GROMACS .gro file of C-alpha atoms in nm:
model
  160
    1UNK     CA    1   0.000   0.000   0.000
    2UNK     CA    2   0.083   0.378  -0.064
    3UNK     CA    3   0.156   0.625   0.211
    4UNK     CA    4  -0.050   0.907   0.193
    5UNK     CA    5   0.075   1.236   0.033
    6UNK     CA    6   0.102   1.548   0.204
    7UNK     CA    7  -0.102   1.724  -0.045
    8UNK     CA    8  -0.290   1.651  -0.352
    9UNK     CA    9  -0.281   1.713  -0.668
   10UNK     CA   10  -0.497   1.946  -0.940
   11UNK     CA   11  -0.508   1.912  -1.289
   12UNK     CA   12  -0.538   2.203  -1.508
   13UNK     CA   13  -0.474   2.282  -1.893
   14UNK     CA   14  -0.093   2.368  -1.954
   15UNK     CA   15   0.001   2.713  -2.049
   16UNK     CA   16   0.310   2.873  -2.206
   17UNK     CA   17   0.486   2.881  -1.914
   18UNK     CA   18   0.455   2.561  -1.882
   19UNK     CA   19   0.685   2.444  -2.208
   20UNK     CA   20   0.976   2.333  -2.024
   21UNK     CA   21   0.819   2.146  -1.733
   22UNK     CA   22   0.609   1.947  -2.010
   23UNK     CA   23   0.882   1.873  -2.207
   24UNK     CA   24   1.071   1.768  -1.918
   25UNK     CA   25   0.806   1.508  -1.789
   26UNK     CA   26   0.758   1.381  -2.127
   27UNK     CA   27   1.150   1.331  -2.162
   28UNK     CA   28   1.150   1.094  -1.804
   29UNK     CA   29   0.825   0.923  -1.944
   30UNK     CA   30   1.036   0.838  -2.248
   31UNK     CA   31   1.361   0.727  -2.063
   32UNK     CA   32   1.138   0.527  -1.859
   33UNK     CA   33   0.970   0.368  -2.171
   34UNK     CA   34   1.347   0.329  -2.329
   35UNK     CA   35   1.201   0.507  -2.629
   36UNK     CA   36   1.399   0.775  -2.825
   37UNK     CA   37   1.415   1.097  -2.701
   38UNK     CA   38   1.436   1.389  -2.885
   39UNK     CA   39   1.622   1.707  -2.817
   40UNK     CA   40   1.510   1.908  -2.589
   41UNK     CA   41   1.472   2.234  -2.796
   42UNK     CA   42   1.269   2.024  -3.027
   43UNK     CA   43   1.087   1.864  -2.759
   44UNK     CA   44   0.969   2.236  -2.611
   45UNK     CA   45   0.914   2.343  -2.977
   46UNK     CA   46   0.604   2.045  -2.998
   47UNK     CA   47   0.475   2.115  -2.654
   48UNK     CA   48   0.470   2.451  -2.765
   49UNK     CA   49   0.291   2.409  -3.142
   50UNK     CA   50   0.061   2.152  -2.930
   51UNK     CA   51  -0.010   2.476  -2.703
   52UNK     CA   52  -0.068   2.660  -2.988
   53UNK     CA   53  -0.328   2.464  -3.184
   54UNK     CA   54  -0.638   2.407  -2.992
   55UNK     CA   55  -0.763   2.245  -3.226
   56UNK     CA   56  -0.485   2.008  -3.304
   57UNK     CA   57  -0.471   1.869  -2.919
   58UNK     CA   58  -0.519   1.946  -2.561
   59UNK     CA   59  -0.211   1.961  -2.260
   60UNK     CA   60  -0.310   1.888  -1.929
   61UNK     CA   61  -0.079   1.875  -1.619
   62UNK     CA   62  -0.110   1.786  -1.295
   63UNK     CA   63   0.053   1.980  -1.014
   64UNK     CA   64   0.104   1.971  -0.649
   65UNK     CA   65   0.296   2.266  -0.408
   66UNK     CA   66   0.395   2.396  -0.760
   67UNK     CA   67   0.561   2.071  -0.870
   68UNK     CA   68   0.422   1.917  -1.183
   69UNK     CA   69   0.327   1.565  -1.063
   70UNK     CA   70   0.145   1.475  -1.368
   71UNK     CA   71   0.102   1.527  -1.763
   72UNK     CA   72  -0.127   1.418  -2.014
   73UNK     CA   73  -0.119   1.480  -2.408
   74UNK     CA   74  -0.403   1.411  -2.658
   75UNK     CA   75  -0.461   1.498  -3.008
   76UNK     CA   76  -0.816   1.521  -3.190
   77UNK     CA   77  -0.855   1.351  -3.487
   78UNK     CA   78  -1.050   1.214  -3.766
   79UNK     CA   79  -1.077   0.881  -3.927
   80UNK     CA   80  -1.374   0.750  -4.163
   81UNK     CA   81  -1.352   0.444  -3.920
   82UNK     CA   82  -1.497   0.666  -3.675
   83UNK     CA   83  -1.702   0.926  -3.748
   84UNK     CA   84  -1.661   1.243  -3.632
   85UNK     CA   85  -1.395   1.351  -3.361
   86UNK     CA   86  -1.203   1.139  -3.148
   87UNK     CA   87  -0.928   1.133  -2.921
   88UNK     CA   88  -0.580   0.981  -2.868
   89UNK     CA   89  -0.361   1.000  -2.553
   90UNK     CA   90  -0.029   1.071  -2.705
   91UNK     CA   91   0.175   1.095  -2.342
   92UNK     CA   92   0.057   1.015  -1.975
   93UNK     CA   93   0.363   1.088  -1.782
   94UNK     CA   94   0.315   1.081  -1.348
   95UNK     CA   95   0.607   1.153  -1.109
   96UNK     CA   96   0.669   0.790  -0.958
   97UNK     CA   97   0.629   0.910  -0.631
   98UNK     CA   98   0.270   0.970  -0.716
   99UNK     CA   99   0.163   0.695  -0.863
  100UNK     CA  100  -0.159   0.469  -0.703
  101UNK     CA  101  -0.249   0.839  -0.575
  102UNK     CA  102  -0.529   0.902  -0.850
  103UNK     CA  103  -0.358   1.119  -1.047
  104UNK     CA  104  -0.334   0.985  -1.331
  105UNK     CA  105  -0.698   0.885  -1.337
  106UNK     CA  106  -0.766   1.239  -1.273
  107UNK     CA  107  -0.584   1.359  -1.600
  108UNK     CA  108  -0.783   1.063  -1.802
  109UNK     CA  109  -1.133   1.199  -1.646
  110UNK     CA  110  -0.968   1.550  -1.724
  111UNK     CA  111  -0.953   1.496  -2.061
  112UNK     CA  112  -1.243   1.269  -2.126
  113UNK     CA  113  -1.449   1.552  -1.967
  114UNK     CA  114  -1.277   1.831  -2.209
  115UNK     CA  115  -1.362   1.583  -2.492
  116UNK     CA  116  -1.718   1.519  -2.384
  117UNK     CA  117  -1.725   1.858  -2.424
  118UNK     CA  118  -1.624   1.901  -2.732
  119UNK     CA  119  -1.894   1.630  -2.865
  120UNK     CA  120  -1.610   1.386  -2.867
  121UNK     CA  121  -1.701   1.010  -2.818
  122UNK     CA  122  -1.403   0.819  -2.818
  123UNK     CA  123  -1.084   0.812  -2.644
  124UNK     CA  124  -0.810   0.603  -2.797
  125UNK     CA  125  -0.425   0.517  -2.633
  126UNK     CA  126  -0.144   0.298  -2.762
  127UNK     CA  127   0.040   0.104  -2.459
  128UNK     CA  128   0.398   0.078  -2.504
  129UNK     CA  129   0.592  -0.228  -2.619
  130UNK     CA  130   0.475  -0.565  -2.470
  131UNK     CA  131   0.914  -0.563  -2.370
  132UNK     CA  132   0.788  -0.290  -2.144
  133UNK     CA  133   0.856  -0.390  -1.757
  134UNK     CA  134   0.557  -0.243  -1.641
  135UNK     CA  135   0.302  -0.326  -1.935
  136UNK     CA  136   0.054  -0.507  -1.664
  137UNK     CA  137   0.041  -0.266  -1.491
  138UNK     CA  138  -0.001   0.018  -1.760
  139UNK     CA  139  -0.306  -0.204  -1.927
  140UNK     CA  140  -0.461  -0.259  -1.594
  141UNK     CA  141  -0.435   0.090  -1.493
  142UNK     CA  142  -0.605   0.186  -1.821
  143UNK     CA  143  -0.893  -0.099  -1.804
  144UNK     CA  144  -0.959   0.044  -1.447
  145UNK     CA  145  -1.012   0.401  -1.591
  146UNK     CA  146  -1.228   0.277  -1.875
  147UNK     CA  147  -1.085   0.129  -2.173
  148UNK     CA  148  -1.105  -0.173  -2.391
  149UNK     CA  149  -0.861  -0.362  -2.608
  150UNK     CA  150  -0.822  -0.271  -2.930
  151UNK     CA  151  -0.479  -0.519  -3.050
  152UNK     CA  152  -0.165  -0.381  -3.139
  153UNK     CA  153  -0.007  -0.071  -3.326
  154UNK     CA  154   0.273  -0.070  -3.544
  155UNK     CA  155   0.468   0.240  -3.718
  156UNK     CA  156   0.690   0.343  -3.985
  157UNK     CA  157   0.928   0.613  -3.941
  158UNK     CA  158   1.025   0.773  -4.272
  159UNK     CA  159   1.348   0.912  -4.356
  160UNK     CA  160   1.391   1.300  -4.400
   0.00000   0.00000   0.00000
């Protein structure tokens, strides 16, 4: 079991003084993941386009005595497969000392809620690599907070 925190946490959309602290917990979620990281510059330079464009995706972050604890990415998208607007979590990032504390079910609500909102019906995520350490834990976090298995992604990154 968790000891309790001293304080709790509140999530709230990111702003642009946020770049750098977003970009930072985005850069630990990928070390943890062992994914690629890009540079930091070009990391800030997303988070900041992201910020941007509305339209293109939402930034939420969760934050306790001033730390960010928490941080949550999404995009809104189309596909004929599903009409209308949906949603993907791109990033869900929480400070391991937080973790089992709600917070990151508090960013999913957070952004389910902004995409109810928005007339949104569907919320989408891709779990990381099945070589993942903590992948049974990541999929039974996310069945707890709503979702359903879909089956795998793949990519292809292109050159240039």
């Amino acid at each position: 079991m968790t000891e309790p925190l001293a304080t709790e946490a509140t999530v709230r959309e990111a702003g642009a003084d946020d770049v750098q602290a977003v970009a930072t917990a985005i850069e630990s979620l990928l070390v943890e993941l062992g994914g690629r990281k890009p540079e930091p510059a070009e990391m800030e330079a997303e988070v900041k386009a992201l910020l941007d464009d509305p339209q293109g995706g939402s930034v939420l972050l969760a934050e306790a005595d001033g730390e960010v604890v928490g941080v949550l990415t999404a995009s809104w998208q189309r596909a004929i497969h599903v009409p209308g607007i949906y949603a993907t979590i791109q990033d869900l990032w929480v400070d391991p000392r937080w973790r089992s504390h709600g917070v990151g079910a508090e960013l999913v609500e957070a952004i389910a809620s902004q995409a109810r909102g928005r007339g949104v019906g569907r919320l989408e995520v891709g779990l990381p690599r099945e070589t993942f350490a903590a992948i049974a834990s990541t999929q039974s976090f996310y069945r707890r907070n709503g979702f359903e298995h879909l089956g795998p992604r793949m990519r292809r990154l292109l050159d240039g």
